[in-house]
mmCIF file of C-alpha atoms in Angstrom:
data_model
loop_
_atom_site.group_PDB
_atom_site.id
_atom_site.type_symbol
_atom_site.label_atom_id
_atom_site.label_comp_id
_atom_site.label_asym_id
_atom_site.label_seq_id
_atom_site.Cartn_x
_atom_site.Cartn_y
_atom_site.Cartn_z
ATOM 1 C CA UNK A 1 -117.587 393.271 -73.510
ATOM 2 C CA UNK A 2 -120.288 393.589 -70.875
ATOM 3 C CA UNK A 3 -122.282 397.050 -69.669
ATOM 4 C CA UNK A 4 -119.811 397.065 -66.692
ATOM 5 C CA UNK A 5 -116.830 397.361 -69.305
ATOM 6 C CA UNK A 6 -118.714 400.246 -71.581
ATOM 7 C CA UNK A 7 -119.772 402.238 -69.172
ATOM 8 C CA UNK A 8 -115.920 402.523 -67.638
ATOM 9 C CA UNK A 9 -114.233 402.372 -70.567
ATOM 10 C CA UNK A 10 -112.071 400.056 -68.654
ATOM 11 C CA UNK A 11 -110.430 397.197 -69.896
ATOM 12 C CA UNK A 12 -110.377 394.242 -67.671
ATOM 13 C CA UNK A 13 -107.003 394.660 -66.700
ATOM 14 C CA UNK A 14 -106.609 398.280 -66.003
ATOM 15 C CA UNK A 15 -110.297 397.446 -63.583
ATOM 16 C CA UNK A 16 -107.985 394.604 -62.071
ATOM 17 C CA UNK A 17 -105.152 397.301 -61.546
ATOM 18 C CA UNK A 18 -107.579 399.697 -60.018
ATOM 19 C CA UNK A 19 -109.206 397.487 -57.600
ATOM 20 C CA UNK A 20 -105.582 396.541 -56.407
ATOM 21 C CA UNK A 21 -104.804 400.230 -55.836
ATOM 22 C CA UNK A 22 -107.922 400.763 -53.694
ATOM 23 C CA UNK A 23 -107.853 397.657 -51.645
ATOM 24 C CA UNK A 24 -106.550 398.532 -47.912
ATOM 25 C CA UNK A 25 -102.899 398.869 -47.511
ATOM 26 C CA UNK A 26 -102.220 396.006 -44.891
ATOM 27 C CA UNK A 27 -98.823 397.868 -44.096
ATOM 28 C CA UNK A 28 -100.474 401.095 -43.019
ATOM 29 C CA UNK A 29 -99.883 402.690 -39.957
ATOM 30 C CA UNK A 30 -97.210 399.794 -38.681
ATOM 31 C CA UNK A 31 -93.117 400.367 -39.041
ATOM 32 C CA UNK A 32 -91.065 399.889 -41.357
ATOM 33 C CA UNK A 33 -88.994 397.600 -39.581
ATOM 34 C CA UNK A 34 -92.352 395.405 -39.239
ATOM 35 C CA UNK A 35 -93.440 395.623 -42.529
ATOM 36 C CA UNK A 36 -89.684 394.722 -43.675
ATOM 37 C CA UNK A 37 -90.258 391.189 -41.523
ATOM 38 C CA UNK A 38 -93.718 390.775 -42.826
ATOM 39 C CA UNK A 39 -93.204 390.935 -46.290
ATOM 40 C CA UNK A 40 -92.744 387.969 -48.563
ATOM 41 C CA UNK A 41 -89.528 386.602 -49.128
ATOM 42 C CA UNK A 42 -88.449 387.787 -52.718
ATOM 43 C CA UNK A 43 -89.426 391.218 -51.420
ATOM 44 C CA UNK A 44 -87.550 392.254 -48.645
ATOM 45 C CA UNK A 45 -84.156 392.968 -50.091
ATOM 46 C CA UNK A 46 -85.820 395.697 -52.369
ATOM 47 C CA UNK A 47 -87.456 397.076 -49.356
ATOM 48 C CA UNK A 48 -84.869 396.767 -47.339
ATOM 49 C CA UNK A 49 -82.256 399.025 -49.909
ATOM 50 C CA UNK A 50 -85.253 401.577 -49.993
ATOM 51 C CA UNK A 51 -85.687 402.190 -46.601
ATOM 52 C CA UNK A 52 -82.648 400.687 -44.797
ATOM 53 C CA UNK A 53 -79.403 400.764 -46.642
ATOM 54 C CA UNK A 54 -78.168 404.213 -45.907
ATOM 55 C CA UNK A 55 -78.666 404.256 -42.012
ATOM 56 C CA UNK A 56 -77.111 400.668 -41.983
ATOM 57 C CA UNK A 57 -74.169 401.796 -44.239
ATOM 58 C CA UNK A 58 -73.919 405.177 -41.846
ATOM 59 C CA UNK A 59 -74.297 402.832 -38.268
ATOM 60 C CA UNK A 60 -71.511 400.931 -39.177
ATOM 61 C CA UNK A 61 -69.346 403.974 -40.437
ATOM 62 C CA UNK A 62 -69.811 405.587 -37.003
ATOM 63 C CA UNK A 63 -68.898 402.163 -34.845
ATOM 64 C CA UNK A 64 -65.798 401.485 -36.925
ATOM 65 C CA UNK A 65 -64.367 405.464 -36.457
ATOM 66 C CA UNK A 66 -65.321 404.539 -32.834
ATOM 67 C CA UNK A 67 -63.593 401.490 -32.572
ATOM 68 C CA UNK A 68 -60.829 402.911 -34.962
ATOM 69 C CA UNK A 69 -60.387 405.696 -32.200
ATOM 70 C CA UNK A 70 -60.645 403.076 -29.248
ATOM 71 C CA UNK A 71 -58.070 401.326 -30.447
ATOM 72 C CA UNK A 72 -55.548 404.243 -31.208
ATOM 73 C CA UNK A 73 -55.869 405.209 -27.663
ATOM 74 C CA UNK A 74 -55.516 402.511 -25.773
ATOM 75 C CA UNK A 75 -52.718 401.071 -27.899
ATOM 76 C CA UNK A 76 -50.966 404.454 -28.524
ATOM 77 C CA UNK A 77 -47.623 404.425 -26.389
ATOM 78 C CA UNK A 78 -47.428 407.714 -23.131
ATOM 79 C CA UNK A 79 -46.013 410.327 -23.713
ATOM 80 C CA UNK A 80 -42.242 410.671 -22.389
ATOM 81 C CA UNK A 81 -41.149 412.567 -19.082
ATOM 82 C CA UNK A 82 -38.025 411.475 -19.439
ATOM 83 C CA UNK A 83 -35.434 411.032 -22.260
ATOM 84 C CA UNK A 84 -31.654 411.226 -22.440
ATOM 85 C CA UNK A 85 -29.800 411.585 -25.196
ATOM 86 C CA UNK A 86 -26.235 409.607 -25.036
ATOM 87 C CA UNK A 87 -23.898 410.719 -27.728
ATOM 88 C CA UNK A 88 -21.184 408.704 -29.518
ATOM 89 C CA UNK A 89 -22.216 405.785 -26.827
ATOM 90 C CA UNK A 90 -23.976 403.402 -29.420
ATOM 91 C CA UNK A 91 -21.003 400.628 -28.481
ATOM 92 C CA UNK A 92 -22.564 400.948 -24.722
ATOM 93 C CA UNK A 93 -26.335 400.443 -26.112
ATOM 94 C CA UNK A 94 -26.916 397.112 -23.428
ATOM 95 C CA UNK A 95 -25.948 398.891 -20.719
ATOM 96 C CA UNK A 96 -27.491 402.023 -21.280
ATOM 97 C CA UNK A 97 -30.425 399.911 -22.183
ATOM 98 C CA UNK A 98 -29.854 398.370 -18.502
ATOM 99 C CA UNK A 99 -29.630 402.140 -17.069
ATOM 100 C CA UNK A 100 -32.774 402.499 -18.359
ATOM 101 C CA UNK A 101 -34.718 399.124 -17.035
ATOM 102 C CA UNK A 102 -33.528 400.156 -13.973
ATOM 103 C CA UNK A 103 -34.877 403.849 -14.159
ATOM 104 C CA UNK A 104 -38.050 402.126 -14.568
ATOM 105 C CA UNK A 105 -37.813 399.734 -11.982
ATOM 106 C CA UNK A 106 -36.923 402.353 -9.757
ATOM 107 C CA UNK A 107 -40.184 404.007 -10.465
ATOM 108 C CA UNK A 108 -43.276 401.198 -10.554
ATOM 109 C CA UNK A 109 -46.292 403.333 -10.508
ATOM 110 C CA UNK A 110 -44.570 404.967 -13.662
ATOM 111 C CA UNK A 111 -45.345 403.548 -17.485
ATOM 112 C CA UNK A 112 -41.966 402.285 -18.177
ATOM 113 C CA UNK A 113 -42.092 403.188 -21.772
ATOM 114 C CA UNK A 114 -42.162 407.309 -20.152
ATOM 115 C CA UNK A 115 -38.532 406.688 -19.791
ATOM 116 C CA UNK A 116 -36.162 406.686 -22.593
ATOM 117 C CA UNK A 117 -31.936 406.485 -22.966
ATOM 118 C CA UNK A 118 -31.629 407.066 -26.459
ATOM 119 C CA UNK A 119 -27.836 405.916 -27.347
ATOM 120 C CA UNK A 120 -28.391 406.517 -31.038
ATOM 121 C CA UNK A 121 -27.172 410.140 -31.666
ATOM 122 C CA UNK A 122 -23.504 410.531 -33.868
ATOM 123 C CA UNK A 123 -22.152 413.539 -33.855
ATOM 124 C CA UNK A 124 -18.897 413.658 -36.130
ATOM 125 C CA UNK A 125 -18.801 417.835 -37.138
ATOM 126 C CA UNK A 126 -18.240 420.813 -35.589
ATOM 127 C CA UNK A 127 -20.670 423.616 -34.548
ATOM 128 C CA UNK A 128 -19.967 427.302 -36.093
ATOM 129 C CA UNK A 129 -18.895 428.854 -33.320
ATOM 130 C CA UNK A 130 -19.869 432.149 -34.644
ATOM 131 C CA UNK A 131 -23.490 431.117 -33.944
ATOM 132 C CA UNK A 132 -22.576 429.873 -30.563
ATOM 133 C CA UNK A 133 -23.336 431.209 -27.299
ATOM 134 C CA UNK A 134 -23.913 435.050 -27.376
ATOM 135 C CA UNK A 135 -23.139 435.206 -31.280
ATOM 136 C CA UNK A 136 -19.681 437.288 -31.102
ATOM 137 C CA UNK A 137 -18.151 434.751 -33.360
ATOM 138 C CA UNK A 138 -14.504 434.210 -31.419
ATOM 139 C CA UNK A 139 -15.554 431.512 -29.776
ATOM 140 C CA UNK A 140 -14.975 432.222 -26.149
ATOM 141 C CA UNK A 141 -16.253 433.848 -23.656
ATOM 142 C CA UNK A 142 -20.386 432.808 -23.355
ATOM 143 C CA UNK A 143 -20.053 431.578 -26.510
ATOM 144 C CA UNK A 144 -17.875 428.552 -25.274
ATOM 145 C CA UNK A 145 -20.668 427.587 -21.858
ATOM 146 C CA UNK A 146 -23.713 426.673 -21.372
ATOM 147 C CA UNK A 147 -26.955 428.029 -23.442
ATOM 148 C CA UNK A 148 -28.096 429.844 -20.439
ATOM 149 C CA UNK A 149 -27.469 432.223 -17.530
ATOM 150 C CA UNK A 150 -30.770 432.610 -16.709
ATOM 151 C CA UNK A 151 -32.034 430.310 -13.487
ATOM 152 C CA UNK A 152 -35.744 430.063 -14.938
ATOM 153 C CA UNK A 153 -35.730 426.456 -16.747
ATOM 154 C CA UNK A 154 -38.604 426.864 -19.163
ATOM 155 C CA UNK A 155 -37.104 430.619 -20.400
ATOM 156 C CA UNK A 156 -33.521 428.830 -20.344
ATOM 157 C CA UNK A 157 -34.047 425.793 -22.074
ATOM 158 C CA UNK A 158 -36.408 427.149 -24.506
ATOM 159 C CA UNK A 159 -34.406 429.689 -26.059
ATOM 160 C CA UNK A 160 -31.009 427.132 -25.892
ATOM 161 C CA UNK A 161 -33.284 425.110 -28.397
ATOM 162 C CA UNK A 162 -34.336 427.660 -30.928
ATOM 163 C CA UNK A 163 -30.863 429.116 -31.115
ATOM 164 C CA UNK A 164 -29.605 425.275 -31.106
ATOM 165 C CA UNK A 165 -32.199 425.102 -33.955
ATOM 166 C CA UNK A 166 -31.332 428.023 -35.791
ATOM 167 C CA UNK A 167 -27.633 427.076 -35.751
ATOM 168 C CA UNK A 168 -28.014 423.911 -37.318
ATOM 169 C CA UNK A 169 -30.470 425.639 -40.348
ATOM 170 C CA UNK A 170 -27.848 428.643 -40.986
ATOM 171 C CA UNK A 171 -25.452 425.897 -41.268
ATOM 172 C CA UNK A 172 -27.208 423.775 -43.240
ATOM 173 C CA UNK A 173 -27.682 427.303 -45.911
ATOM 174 C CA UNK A 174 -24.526 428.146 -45.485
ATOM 175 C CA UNK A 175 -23.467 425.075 -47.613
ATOM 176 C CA UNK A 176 -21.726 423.244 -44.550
ATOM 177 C CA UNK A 177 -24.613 421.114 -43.661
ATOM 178 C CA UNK A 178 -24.202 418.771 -40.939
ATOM 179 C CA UNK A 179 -24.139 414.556 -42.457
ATOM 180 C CA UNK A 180 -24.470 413.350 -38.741
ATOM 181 C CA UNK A 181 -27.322 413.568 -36.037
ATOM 182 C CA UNK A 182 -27.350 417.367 -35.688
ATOM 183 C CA UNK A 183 -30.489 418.013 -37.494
ATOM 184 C CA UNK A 184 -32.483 415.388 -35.051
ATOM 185 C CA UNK A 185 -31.069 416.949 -32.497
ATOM 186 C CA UNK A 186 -32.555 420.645 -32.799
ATOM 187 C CA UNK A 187 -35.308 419.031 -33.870
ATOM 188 C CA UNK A 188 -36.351 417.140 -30.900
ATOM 189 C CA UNK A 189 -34.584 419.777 -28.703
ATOM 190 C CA UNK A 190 -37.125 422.527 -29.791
ATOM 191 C CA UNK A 191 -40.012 420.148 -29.196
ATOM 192 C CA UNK A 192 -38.623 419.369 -25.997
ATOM 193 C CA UNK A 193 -38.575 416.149 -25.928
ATOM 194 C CA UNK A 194 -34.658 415.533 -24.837
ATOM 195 C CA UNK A 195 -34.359 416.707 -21.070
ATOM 196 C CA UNK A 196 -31.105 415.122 -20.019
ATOM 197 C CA UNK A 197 -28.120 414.818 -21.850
ATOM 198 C CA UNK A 198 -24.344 412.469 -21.683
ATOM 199 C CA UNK A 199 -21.445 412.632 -23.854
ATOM 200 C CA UNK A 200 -18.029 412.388 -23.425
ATOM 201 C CA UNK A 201 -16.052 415.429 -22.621
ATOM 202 C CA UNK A 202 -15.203 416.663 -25.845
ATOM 203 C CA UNK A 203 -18.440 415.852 -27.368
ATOM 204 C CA UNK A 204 -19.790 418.127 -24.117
ATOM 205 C CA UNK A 205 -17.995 420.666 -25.328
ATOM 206 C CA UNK A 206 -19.331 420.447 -28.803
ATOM 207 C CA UNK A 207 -22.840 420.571 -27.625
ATOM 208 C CA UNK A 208 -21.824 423.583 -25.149
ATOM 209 C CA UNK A 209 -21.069 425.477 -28.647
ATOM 210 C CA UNK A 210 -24.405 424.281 -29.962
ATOM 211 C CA UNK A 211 -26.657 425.573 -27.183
ATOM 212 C CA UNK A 212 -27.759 422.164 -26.286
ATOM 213 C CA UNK A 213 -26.353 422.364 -22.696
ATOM 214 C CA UNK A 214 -28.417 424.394 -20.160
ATOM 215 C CA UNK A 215 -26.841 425.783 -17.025
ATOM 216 C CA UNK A 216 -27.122 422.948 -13.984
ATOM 217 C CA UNK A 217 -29.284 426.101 -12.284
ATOM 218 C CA UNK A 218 -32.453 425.180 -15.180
ATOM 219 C CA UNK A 219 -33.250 422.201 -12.746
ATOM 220 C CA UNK A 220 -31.127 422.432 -9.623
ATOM 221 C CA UNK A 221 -31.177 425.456 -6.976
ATOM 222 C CA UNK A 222 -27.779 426.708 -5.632
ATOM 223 C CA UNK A 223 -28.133 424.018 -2.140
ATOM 224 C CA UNK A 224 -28.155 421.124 -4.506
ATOM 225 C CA UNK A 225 -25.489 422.027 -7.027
ATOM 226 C CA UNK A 226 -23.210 422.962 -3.699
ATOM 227 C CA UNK A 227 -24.331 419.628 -1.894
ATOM 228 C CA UNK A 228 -22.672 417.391 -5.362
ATOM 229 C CA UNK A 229 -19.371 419.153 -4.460
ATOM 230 C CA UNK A 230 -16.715 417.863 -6.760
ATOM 231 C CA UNK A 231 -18.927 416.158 -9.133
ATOM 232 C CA UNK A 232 -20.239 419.554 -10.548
ATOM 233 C CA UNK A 233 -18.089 420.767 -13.576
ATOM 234 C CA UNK A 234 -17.668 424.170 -14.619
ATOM 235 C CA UNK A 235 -17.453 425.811 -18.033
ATOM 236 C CA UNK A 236 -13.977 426.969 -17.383
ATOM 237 C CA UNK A 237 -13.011 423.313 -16.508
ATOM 238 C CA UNK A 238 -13.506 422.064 -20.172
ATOM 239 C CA UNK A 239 -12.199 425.371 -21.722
ATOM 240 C CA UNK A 240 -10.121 428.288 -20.553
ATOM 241 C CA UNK A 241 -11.450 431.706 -20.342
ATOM 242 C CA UNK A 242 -14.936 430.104 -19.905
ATOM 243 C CA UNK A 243 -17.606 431.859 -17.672
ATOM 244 C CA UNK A 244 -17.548 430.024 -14.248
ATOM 245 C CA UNK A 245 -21.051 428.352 -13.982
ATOM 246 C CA UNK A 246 -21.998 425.160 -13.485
ATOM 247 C CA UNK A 247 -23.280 423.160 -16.729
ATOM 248 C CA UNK A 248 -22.373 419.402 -16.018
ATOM 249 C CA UNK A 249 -21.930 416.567 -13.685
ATOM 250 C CA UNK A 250 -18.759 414.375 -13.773
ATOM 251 C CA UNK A 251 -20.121 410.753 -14.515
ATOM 252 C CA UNK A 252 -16.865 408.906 -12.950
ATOM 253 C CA UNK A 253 -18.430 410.684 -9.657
ATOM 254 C CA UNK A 254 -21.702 408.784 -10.562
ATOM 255 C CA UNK A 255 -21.637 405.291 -8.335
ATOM 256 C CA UNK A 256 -25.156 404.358 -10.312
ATOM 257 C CA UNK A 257 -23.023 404.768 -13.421
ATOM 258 C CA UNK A 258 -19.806 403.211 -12.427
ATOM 259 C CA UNK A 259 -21.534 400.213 -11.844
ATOM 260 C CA UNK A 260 -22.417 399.748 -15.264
ATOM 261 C CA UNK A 261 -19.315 399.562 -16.419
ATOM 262 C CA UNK A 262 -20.086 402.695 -18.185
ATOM 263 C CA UNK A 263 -17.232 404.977 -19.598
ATOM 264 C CA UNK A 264 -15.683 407.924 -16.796
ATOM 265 C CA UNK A 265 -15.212 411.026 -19.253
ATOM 266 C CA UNK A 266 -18.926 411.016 -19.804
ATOM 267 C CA UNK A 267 -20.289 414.169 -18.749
ATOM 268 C CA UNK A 268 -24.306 414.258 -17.596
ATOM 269 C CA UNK A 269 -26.112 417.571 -18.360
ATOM 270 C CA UNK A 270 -29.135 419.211 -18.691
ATOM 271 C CA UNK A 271 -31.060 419.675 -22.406
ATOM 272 C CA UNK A 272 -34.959 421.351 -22.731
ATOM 273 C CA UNK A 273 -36.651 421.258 -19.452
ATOM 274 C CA UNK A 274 -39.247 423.484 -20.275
ATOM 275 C CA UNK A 275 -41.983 420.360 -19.665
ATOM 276 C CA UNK A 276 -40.823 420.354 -16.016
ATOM 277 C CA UNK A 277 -37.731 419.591 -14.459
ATOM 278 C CA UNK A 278 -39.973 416.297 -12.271
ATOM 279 C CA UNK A 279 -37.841 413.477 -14.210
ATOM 280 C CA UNK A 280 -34.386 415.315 -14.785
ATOM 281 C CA UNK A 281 -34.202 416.089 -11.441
ATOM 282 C CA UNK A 282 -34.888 412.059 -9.975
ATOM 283 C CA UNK A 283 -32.417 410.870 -12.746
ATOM 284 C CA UNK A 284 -29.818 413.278 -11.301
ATOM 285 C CA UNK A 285 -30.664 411.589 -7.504
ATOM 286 C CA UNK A 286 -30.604 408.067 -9.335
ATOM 287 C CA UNK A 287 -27.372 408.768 -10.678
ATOM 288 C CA UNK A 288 -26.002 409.199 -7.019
ATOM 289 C CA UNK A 289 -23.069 411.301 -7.425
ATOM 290 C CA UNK A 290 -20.805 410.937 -4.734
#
């Protein structure tokens, strides 16, 4: 062992180990992302999980929500302005279906998919009429028209939803729950989605008792109901001792219609127009009722 070693008490090694640990740091004072490409081969993964793994792991997180979202919006279909419900028409499906393309066509600067005919809805059972109309339970009277008297059509078809709702749930309780389409109907009714309604004239009656049907005055103003003359059908024309008011349009009056081939009891009326009554009204005037 020479002086140098006594005098440290150092062993060769741990003088080696030293002189390593004082010699200049050749990766001071540069970047990471230099030193990363500067050092040796077999030591650049290490490095790299030390100092780059979690911002890499986070960076590609955040572009694949963003892309994730990019893609759910542009491929996520409008919202609808339009949809009628057709009831117990599912055997008329291709030409509703045609109605429809039609609608569409009529309206080019529109997204076609806004427009919707839904033919799907069965209704096979009865409404309690005791929860009908202005809740007397006999049956007649208000209880037998339309859900509405009121000429406002967000007020109107708003509250001919939640008591169309309501009906269907009491029912349902009441251990006479409906095994048809009734419970998609107040459902979509109360979120507004169905605007515009057909069915033939005893299913219009039916939905009359359910609060589904708003007066023709939730969309219309008294010029335009006069100016459809015969077409226009009353409460008292589908039931006696009805109030007289206007809550549907006779579809055998409807040239647009007729030329489908589409059946003449239908009856056309008007559902939840609280989102506007924009798209109810220009099916009505595409309908041309003569």
């Amino acid at each position: 062992m020479d002086k140098k070693h006594i005098e440290s008490g150092l062993s060769q090694e741990q003088l080696d180990a030293v002189a390593d640990l004082a010699r200049t740091n050749v990766y001071a004072k540069q970047s990471k992302w230099k030193t990363f490409r500067e050092l040796p081969k077999e030591e650049k993964f290490p490095f790299f999980v030390q100092h780059f793994l979690l911002a890499t792991v986070a960076i590609v997180a955040a572009v694949a929500i963003v892309i994730g979202l990019g893609v759910f919006y542009a491929t996520r279909p409008p919202s609808t302005k339009l949809v009628v419900a057709t009831f117990n028409l599912s055997e008329y499906n291709d030409k509703l279906e045609s109605l429809q393309q039609d609608f569409a066509a009529a309206h080019p600067d529109e997204d076609p998919r806004v427009f919707d005919i839904d033919s799907s809805f069965i209704l096979t059972s009865k409404a309690d009429t005791s929860l009908s109309g202005d809740g007397s339970g006999d049956g007649s009277g208000d209880g037998t028209a339309s859900a509405s008297t009121s000429a406002s059509a967000s007020a109107s078809s708003s509250n001919a939803a939640g008591q169309a709702a309501d009906a269907m749930a009491n029912a349902a309780m009441g251990g006479s729950s409906y095994l048809d389409d009734s419970a998609k109907l107040a459902v979509r009714m109360a979120a507004g989605e169905i605007n515009t309604l057909i069915a033939p004239k005893d299913m219009f009656i039916e939905l009359t008792h359910r609060n589904a049907i708003n007066d023709l005055s939730a969309a219309l103003d008294d010029q335009r109901i006069a100016a459809l003359g015969d077409a226009v059908v009353y409460a008292d024309d589908l039931e006696s001792g009805a109030e007289h008011k206007a809550i549907g349009l006779d579809l055998s009056k409807s040239a647009t219609w007729k030329a489908k081939g589409l059946p003449d009891d239908a009856i056309y009326g008007f559902g939840n127009v609280s989102e506007g009554v924009e798209w109810p009204v220009a099916f009505t005037d595409f309908l041309k009722f003569e």
